[in-house]
Coordinates of C-alpha atoms in Angstrom, one line a residue:
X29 CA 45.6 -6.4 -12.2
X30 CA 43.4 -4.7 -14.5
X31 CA 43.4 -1.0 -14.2
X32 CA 42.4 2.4 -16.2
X33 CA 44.3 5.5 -15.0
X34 CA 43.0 9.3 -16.5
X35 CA 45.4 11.8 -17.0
X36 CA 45.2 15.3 -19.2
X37 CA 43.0 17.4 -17.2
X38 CA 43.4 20.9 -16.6
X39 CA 42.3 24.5 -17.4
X40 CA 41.4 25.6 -21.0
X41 CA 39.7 28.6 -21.8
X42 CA 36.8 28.7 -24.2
X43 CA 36.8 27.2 -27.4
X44 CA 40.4 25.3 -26.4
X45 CA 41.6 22.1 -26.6
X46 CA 42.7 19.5 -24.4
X47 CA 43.3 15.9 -24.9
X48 CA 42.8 13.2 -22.5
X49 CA 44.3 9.6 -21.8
X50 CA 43.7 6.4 -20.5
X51 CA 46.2 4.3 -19.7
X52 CA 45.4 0.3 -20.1
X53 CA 46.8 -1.8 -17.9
X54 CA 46.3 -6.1 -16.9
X55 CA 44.3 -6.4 -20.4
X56 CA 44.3 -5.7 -24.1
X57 CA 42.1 -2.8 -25.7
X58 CA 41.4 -5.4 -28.2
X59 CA 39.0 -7.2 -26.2
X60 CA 37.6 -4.5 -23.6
X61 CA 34.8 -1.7 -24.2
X62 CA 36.5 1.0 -23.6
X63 CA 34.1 4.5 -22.7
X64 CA 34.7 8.0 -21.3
X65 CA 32.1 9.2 -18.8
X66 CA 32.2 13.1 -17.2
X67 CA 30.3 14.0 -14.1
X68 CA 29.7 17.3 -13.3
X69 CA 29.1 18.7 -9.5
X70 CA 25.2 18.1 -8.0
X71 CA 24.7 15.8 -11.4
X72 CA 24.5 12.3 -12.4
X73 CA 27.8 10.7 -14.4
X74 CA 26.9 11.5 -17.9
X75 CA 28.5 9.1 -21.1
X76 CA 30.2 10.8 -23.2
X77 CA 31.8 8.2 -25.9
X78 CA 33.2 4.7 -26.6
X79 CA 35.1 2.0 -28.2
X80 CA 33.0 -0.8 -29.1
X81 CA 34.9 -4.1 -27.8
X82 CA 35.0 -6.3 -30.8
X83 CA 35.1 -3.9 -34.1
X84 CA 36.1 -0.8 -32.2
X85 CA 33.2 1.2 -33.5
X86 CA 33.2 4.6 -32.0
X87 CA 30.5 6.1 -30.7
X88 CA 29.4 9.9 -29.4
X89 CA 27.2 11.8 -27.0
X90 CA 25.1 14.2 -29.0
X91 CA 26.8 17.0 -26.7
X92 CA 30.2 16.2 -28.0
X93 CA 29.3 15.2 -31.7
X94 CA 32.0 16.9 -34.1
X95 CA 34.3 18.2 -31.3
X96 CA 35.7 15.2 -29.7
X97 CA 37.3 12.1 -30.7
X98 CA 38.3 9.0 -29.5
X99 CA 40.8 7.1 -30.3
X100 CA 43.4 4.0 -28.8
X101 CA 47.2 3.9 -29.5
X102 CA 47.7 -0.5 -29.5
X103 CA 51.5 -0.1 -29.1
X104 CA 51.0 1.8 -25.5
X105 CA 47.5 0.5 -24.5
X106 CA 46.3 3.5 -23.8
X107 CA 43.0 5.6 -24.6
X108 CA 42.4 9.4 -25.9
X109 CA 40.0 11.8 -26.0
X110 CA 40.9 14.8 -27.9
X111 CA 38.4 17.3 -26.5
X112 CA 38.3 20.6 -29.2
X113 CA 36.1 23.7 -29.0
X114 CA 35.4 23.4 -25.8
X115 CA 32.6 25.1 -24.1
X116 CA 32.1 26.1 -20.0
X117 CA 29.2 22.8 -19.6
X118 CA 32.5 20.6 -20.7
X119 CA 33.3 21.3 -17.2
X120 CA 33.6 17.6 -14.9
X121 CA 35.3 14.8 -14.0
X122 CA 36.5 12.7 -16.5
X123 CA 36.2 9.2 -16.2
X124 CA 37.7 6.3 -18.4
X125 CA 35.7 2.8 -18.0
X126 CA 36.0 -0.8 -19.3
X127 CA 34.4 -3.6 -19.5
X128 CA 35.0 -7.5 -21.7
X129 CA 33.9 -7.7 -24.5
X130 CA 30.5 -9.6 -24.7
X131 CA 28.1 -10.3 -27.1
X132 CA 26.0 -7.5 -26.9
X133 CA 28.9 -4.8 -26.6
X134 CA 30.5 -6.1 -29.5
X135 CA 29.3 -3.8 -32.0
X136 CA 28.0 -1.3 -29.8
X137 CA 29.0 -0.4 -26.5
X138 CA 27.5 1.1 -23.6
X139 CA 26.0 4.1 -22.6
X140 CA 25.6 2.9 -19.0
X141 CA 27.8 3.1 -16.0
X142 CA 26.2 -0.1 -14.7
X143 CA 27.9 -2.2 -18.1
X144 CA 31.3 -0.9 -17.1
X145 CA 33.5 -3.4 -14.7
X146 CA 36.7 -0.9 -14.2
X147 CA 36.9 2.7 -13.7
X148 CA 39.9 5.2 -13.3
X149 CA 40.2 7.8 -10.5
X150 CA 38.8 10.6 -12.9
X151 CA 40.8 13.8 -14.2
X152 CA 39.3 17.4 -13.8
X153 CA 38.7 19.2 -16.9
X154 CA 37.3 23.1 -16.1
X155 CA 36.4 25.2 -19.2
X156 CA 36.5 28.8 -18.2
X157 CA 38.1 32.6 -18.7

C-alpha cells in the first residue's frame, strides 16, 4: 500500500530549527514526486518544496528560499525537510505528498495539490515565544 507518514513537528521558538520527515512506504523515491505542502488555519494549503520525480531536482517556495532544504535518505525511503530560521508565519500543518513520476513532473514537479495522488496525515509545526 502506498503511504507517506509526517513526523518532526513541534514547538520552536523564533529563528529555531526543526527538521521534518516523510516516511515512504509501497513505492520507491526514485520514481515518485515527492513535495511538502503547509496549511495554515482559515488558509488555503500552500506548497512549499519538492523533489522532481525523474532527476530529483529540488525546488523552493520563495517564502522558504535559503532557510529550508529538502532532501531523501534512499537507504530508509524517507523524506526531510530541514526547516532553519524559522519565523512565527512558518506556523501550519505540514504535509508530505507524492505522485508517479510522469512526463511532465519529470524535471519539474508540482506546485499543485491537485498533481499529488498520496498525502500523509500532516505534522504541526508552531513557531512562537
Amino acid at each position: 500500500q502506498v503511504q507517506v507518514v509526517e513526523s518532526g513537528g513541534g514547538l520552536v521558538q523564533p529563528g529555531g530549527s526543526l527538521r521534518l520527515s516523510c516516511a515512504a512506504s509501497g513505492f520507491s523515491l526514485l520514481y515518485y514526486a515527492i513535495a511538502w505542502f503547509r496549511q495554515a488555519p482559515g488558509r488555503e494549503r500552500e506548497w512549499v518544496s519538492c523533489f522532481s520525480s525523474g532527476d530529483g531536482s529540488r525546488y523552493y517556495a520563495d517564502s522558504v528560499k535559503g532557510r529550508f532544504i529538502i532532501s531523501k535518505d534512499y537507504e530508509k525511503n524517507t523524506v526531510y525537510l530541514q526547516m532553519n530560521s524559522l519565523k512565527p508565519e512558518d506556523t501550519a500543518v505540514y504535509y508530505c505528498a507524492a505522485a508517479p513520476r510522469t512526463t511532465e513532473s519529470y524535471y519539474h514537479c508540482s506546485e499543485s495539490v491537485s498533481a499529488y495522488n498520496y498525502w500523509g496525515q500532516g505534522t504541526q509545526v508552531t513557531v512562537s515565544s
